[in-house]
Structure formats: C-alpha cells, structure tokens
CSV table of N, CA and C in Angstrom, one decimal:
chain,number,residue,atom,x,y,z
A,1,MET,N,0.9,-1.2,0.0
A,1,MET,CA,0.0,0.0,0.0
A,1,MET,C,0.9,1.2,0.0
A,2,SER,N,0.6,2.2,-0.8
A,2,SER,CA,1.4,3.4,-0.9
A,2,SER,C,1.1,4.3,0.3
A,3,HIS,N,2.0,5.2,0.6
A,3,HIS,CA,1.8,6.1,1.7
A,3,HIS,C,0.5,7.0,1.5
A,4,THR,N,0.2,7.3,0.2
A,4,THR,CA,-0.9,8.2,-0.1
A,4,THR,C,-2.2,7.4,0.2
A,5,ASP,N,-2.2,6.1,0.1
A,5,ASP,CA,-3.4,5.3,0.3
A,5,ASP,C,-3.6,5.0,1.8
A,6,PHE,N,-2.6,5.3,2.7
A,6,PHE,CA,-2.7,4.9,4.1
A,6,PHE,C,-3.7,5.9,4.8
A,7,ASP,N,-4.5,5.3,5.6
A,7,ASP,CA,-5.6,6.0,6.4
A,7,ASP,C,-5.3,5.8,7.9
A,8,VAL,N,-4.6,6.8,8.5
A,8,VAL,CA,-4.2,6.7,9.9
A,8,VAL,C,-5.5,6.5,10.8
A,9,ASP,N,-6.5,7.3,10.5
A,9,ASP,CA,-7.8,7.2,11.3
A,9,ASP,C,-8.4,5.8,11.2
A,10,ALA,N,-8.4,5.2,10.1
A,10,ALA,CA,-9.0,3.9,9.9
A,10,ALA,C,-8.1,2.9,10.7
A,11,TRP,N,-6.8,3.1,10.7
A,11,TRP,CA,-6.0,2.1,11.4
A,11,TRP,C,-6.1,2.3,12.9
A,12,GLN,N,-6.2,3.5,13.4
A,12,GLN,CA,-6.4,3.8,14.8
A,12,GLN,C,-7.7,3.2,15.3
A,13,ARG,N,-8.8,3.4,14.5
A,13,ARG,CA,-10.1,2.8,14.9
A,13,ARG,C,-10.0,1.3,14.9
A,14,PHE,N,-9.3,0.7,13.9
A,14,PHE,CA,-9.2,-0.8,13.9
A,14,PHE,C,-8.4,-1.3,15.2
A,15,ALA,N,-7.3,-0.6,15.5
A,15,ALA,CA,-6.5,-1.0,16.6
A,15,ALA,C,-7.2,-0.9,17.9
A,16,ALA,N,-8.1,0.1,18.0
A,16,ALA,CA,-8.8,0.3,19.3
A,16,ALA,C,-9.9,-0.7,19.4
A,17,ALA,N,-10.5,-1.2,18.3
A,17,ALA,CA,-11.6,-2.1,18.3
A,17,ALA,C,-11.2,-3.6,18.4
A,18,HIS,N,-10.0,-3.9,18.0
A,18,HIS,CA,-9.6,-5.3,17.9
A,18,HIS,C,-8.3,-5.6,18.7
A,19,GLY,N,-8.2,-6.8,19.2
A,19,GLY,CA,-7.0,-7.2,20.0
A,19,GLY,C,-6.4,-8.4,19.4
A,20,VAL,N,-5.3,-8.8,20.0
A,20,VAL,CA,-4.6,-10.0,19.6
A,20,VAL,C,-5.6,-11.2,19.9
A,21,GLN,N,-5.6,-12.1,19.0
A,21,GLN,CA,-6.4,-13.3,19.1
A,21,GLN,C,-7.8,-13.1,18.5
A,22,SER,N,-8.2,-11.8,18.2
A,22,SER,CA,-9.5,-11.6,17.5
A,22,SER,C,-9.5,-12.3,16.2
A,23,VAL,N,-10.7,-12.8,15.9
A,23,VAL,CA,-10.9,-13.5,14.6
A,23,VAL,C,-11.8,-12.6,13.7
A,24,LEU,N,-11.3,-12.4,12.5
A,24,LEU,CA,-12.0,-11.5,11.6
A,24,LEU,C,-12.2,-12.1,10.2
A,25,ASP,N,-13.1,-11.6,9.4
A,25,ASP,CA,-13.2,-12.0,8.0
A,25,ASP,C,-12.4,-11.0,7.3
A,26,ALA,N,-11.6,-11.5,6.3
A,26,ALA,CA,-10.7,-10.6,5.5
A,26,ALA,C,-10.7,-11.0,4.1
A,27,THR,N,-10.2,-10.1,3.2
A,27,THR,CA,-10.1,-10.4,1.8
A,27,THR,C,-8.6,-10.2,1.3
A,28,VAL,N,-8.2,-11.2,0.6
A,28,VAL,CA,-6.8,-11.1,0.0
A,28,VAL,C,-6.8,-10.0,-1.0
A,29,VAL,N,-5.8,-9.1,-0.8
A,29,VAL,CA,-5.7,-8.0,-1.8
A,29,VAL,C,-4.4,-8.0,-2.5
A,30,GLN,N,-3.3,-8.7,-2.0
A,30,GLN,CA,-2.1,-8.8,-2.8
A,30,GLN,C,-1.3,-10.0,-2.3
A,31,ILE,N,-0.7,-10.7,-3.3
A,31,ILE,CA,0.2,-11.8,-3.0
A,31,ILE,C,1.6,-11.3,-3.2
A,32,VAL,N,2.5,-11.6,-2.2
A,32,VAL,CA,3.9,-11.2,-2.3
A,32,VAL,C,4.7,-12.4,-2.0
A,33,PRO,N,6.0,-12.4,-2.4
A,33,PRO,CA,6.9,-13.6,-2.2
A,33,PRO,C,6.8,-14.2,-0.8
A,34,PHE,N,6.7,-13.3,0.3
A,34,PHE,CA,6.7,-13.8,1.6
A,34,PHE,C,5.4,-14.0,2.3
A,35,GLY,N,4.3,-13.8,1.5
A,35,GLY,CA,2.9,-14.0,2.1
A,35,GLY,C,1.9,-13.3,1.3
A,36,ALA,N,0.8,-12.9,2.0
A,36,ALA,CA,-0.3,-12.2,1.4
A,36,ALA,C,-0.7,-11.0,2.3
A,37,PHE,N,-1.1,-9.9,1.7
A,37,PHE,CA,-1.8,-8.8,2.4
A,37,PHE,C,-3.3,-9.0,2.3
A,38,LEU,N,-3.9,-8.9,3.4
A,38,LEU,CA,-5.4,-9.0,3.5
A,38,LEU,C,-6.0,-7.7,4.0
A,39,GLU,N,-7.1,-7.3,3.5
A,39,GLU,CA,-7.8,-6.2,4.0
A,39,GLU,C,-8.7,-6.7,5.2
A,40,VAL,N,-8.4,-6.3,6.4
A,40,VAL,CA,-9.1,-6.7,7.6
A,40,VAL,C,-10.2,-5.7,8.0
A,41,ALA,N,-10.1,-4.5,7.5
A,41,ALA,CA,-11.1,-3.5,7.7
A,41,ALA,C,-10.9,-2.4,6.5
A,42,PRO,N,-11.9,-1.7,6.2
A,42,PRO,CA,-11.7,-0.7,5.1
A,42,PRO,C,-10.4,0.2,5.4
A,43,GLY,N,-9.5,0.2,4.5
A,43,GLY,CA,-8.3,1.0,4.7
A,43,GLY,C,-7.2,0.4,5.6
A,44,VAL,N,-7.4,-0.9,6.1
A,44,VAL,CA,-6.4,-1.5,7.0
A,44,VAL,C,-6.1,-2.9,6.4
A,45,HIS,N,-4.8,-3.1,6.1
A,45,HIS,CA,-4.3,-4.3,5.6
A,45,HIS,C,-3.3,-5.0,6.6
A,46,GLY,N,-3.4,-6.3,6.7
A,46,GLY,CA,-2.5,-7.1,7.6
A,46,GLY,C,-1.8,-8.1,6.7
A,47,LEU,N,-0.7,-8.6,7.3
A,47,LEU,CA,0.1,-9.6,6.6
A,47,LEU,C,-0.2,-11.0,7.1
A,48,LEU,N,-0.5,-11.9,6.2
A,48,LEU,CA,-0.5,-13.4,6.5
A,48,LEU,C,0.7,-13.9,5.9
A,49,HIS,N,1.7,-14.3,6.8
A,49,HIS,CA,3.0,-14.8,6.3
A,49,HIS,C,2.8,-16.2,5.6
A,50,ARG,N,3.6,-16.4,4.6
A,50,ARG,CA,3.6,-17.6,3.8
A,50,ARG,C,3.6,-18.9,4.7
A,51,ASN,N,4.3,-18.9,5.8
A,51,ASN,CA,4.3,-20.0,6.7
A,51,ASN,C,3.0,-20.3,7.3
A,52,GLU,N,2.1,-19.3,7.4
A,52,GLU,CA,0.8,-19.5,8.0
A,52,GLU,C,-0.2,-20.2,7.0
A,53,TRP,N,0.1,-20.3,5.8
A,53,TRP,CA,-0.8,-21.1,4.9
A,53,TRP,C,-0.2,-22.3,4.3
A,54,SER,N,0.9,-22.8,4.9
A,54,SER,CA,1.6,-24.0,4.4
A,54,SER,C,0.8,-25.2,4.5
A,55,HIS,N,-0.2,-25.3,5.4
A,55,HIS,CA,-1.1,-26.5,5.5
A,55,HIS,C,-2.2,-26.5,4.5
A,56,TRP,N,-2.4,-25.5,3.7
A,56,TRP,CA,-3.4,-25.5,2.7
A,56,TRP,C,-2.9,-26.1,1.4
A,57,SER,N,-3.8,-26.7,0.6
A,57,SER,CA,-3.3,-27.3,-0.6
A,57,SER,C,-2.9,-26.3,-1.7
A,58,ALA,N,-3.4,-25.1,-1.6
A,58,ALA,CA,-3.1,-24.1,-2.6
A,58,ALA,C,-3.0,-22.7,-1.9
A,59,GLU,N,-2.2,-21.8,-2.5
A,59,GLU,CA,-2.0,-20.5,-1.9
A,59,GLU,C,-3.3,-19.7,-2.1
A,60,PRO,N,-3.5,-18.8,-1.2
A,60,PRO,CA,-4.7,-17.9,-1.4
A,60,PRO,C,-4.6,-17.1,-2.7
A,61,GLN,N,-5.8,-16.7,-3.2
A,61,GLN,CA,-5.9,-16.0,-4.5
A,61,GLN,C,-6.4,-14.6,-4.2
A,62,VAL,N,-6.0,-13.6,-4.9
A,62,VAL,CA,-6.5,-12.2,-4.7
A,62,VAL,C,-8.0,-12.2,-4.9
A,63,GLY,N,-8.7,-11.6,-4.0
A,63,GLY,CA,-10.1,-11.5,-3.9
A,63,GLY,C,-10.8,-12.6,-3.1
A,64,ALA,N,-10.0,-13.6,-2.6
A,64,ALA,CA,-10.5,-14.7,-1.8
A,64,ALA,C,-10.8,-14.1,-0.4
A,65,ALA,N,-11.9,-14.6,0.2
A,65,ALA,CA,-12.3,-14.2,1.5
A,65,ALA,C,-11.8,-15.4,2.4
A,66,MET,N,-11.4,-15.0,3.6
A,66,MET,CA,-11.0,-16.0,4.6
A,66,MET,C,-11.1,-15.4,6.0
A,67,ALA,N,-11.2,-16.4,6.9
A,67,ALA,CA,-11.2,-16.0,8.4
A,67,ALA,C,-9.7,-16.0,8.8
A,68,VAL,N,-9.4,-14.9,9.5
A,68,VAL,CA,-8.0,-14.8,10.1
A,68,VAL,C,-8.0,-14.4,11.5
A,69,ARG,N,-6.9,-14.8,12.2
A,69,ARG,CA,-6.8,-14.4,13.6
A,69,ARG,C,-5.6,-13.5,13.7
A,70,ILE,N,-5.8,-12.5,14.6
A,70,ILE,CA,-4.7,-11.5,14.8
A,70,ILE,C,-3.6,-12.1,15.7
A,71,LEU,N,-2.4,-12.1,15.2
A,71,LEU,CA,-1.3,-12.6,16.0
A,71,LEU,C,-0.6,-11.5,16.8
A,72,ALA,N,-0.5,-10.3,16.1
A,72,ALA,CA,0.1,-9.1,16.7
A,72,ALA,C,-0.3,-7.9,16.1
A,73,ILE,N,-0.4,-6.8,16.9
A,73,ILE,CA,-0.7,-5.5,16.4
A,73,ILE,C,0.5,-4.6,16.8
A,74,ASP,N,1.2,-4.0,15.9
A,74,ASP,CA,2.2,-3.0,16.1
A,74,ASP,C,1.7,-1.6,15.9
A,75,ALA,N,1.2,-1.0,16.9
A,75,ALA,CA,0.6,0.3,16.7
A,75,ALA,C,1.5,1.4,16.3
A,76,GLU,N,2.8,1.3,16.6
A,76,GLU,CA,3.8,2.3,16.3
A,76,GLU,C,4.1,2.3,14.8
A,77,ARG,N,4.1,1.0,14.2
A,77,ARG,CA,4.5,0.9,12.8
A,77,ARG,C,3.3,0.6,11.9
A,78,TYR,N,2.1,0.6,12.5
A,78,TYR,CA,0.8,0.3,11.7
A,78,TYR,C,0.9,-1.0,11.0
A,79,ARG,N,1.2,-2.1,11.8
A,79,ARG,CA,1.3,-3.4,11.2
A,79,ARG,C,0.4,-4.4,12.0
A,80,VAL,N,-0.2,-5.3,11.2
A,80,VAL,CA,-1.0,-6.4,11.8
A,80,VAL,C,-0.5,-7.7,11.3
A,81,SER,N,-0.1,-8.6,12.1
A,81,SER,CA,0.3,-9.9,11.7
A,81,SER,C,-0.9,-10.9,11.9
A,82,LEU,N,-1.1,-11.7,10.9
A,82,LEU,CA,-2.3,-12.6,10.8
A,82,LEU,C,-1.9,-14.1,10.7
A,83,ALA,N,-2.8,-14.9,11.1
A,83,ALA,CA,-2.8,-16.3,10.9
A,83,ALA,C,-4.2,-16.8,10.4
A,84,ALA,N,-4.2,-17.9,9.7
A,84,ALA,CA,-5.5,-18.5,9.3
A,84,ALA,C,-6.2,-18.9,10.6
A,85,ALA,N,-7.5,-18.6,10.6
A,85,ALA,CA,-8.3,-18.9,11.8
A,85,ALA,C,-8.9,-20.3,11.6
C-alpha cells in the first residue's frame, strides 16, 4: 500500500476495536513472495505470512475471503500480523 493510500484514522479505529487473538473476516488484496496482504477493515491491511498457509493445498488468491486471527498489532508501525483462523 502506498503512503498516499494509508488511512491513519482507519488504522487507529481498527487497533482500538480489535485485539490479539481476535478472529476477523478478511479479503486477500495482494500476494507477495513472503505472504499475502489481506484487508481486515476498510483501509487496513494485515500480513498473512507464507508459513501460515503452508497447511493449505493451494495458496490464497487475490479476492478470496478468509477468516484470520490477529497474532500481533504493532501500533507504532501500523502493522497487523495474521494467521489463518
């Protein structure tokens, strides 16, 4: 996500409303060599590391919906780490 697309208010609302271990519905928005970025709330993307989907028969596809669990929230760096729920 580019800096111009980043929505600080959306991220702060997300961080205030969700905690570690929360389960959410998310949508895959980008596949990268080390994992996938999923939209967990409007304007908020989190990383599902490739190691977290190794038990699936196929990697997630852009546009796919999936349930994820929050592993960590880094409020200072605006990062959310995810695992498959």
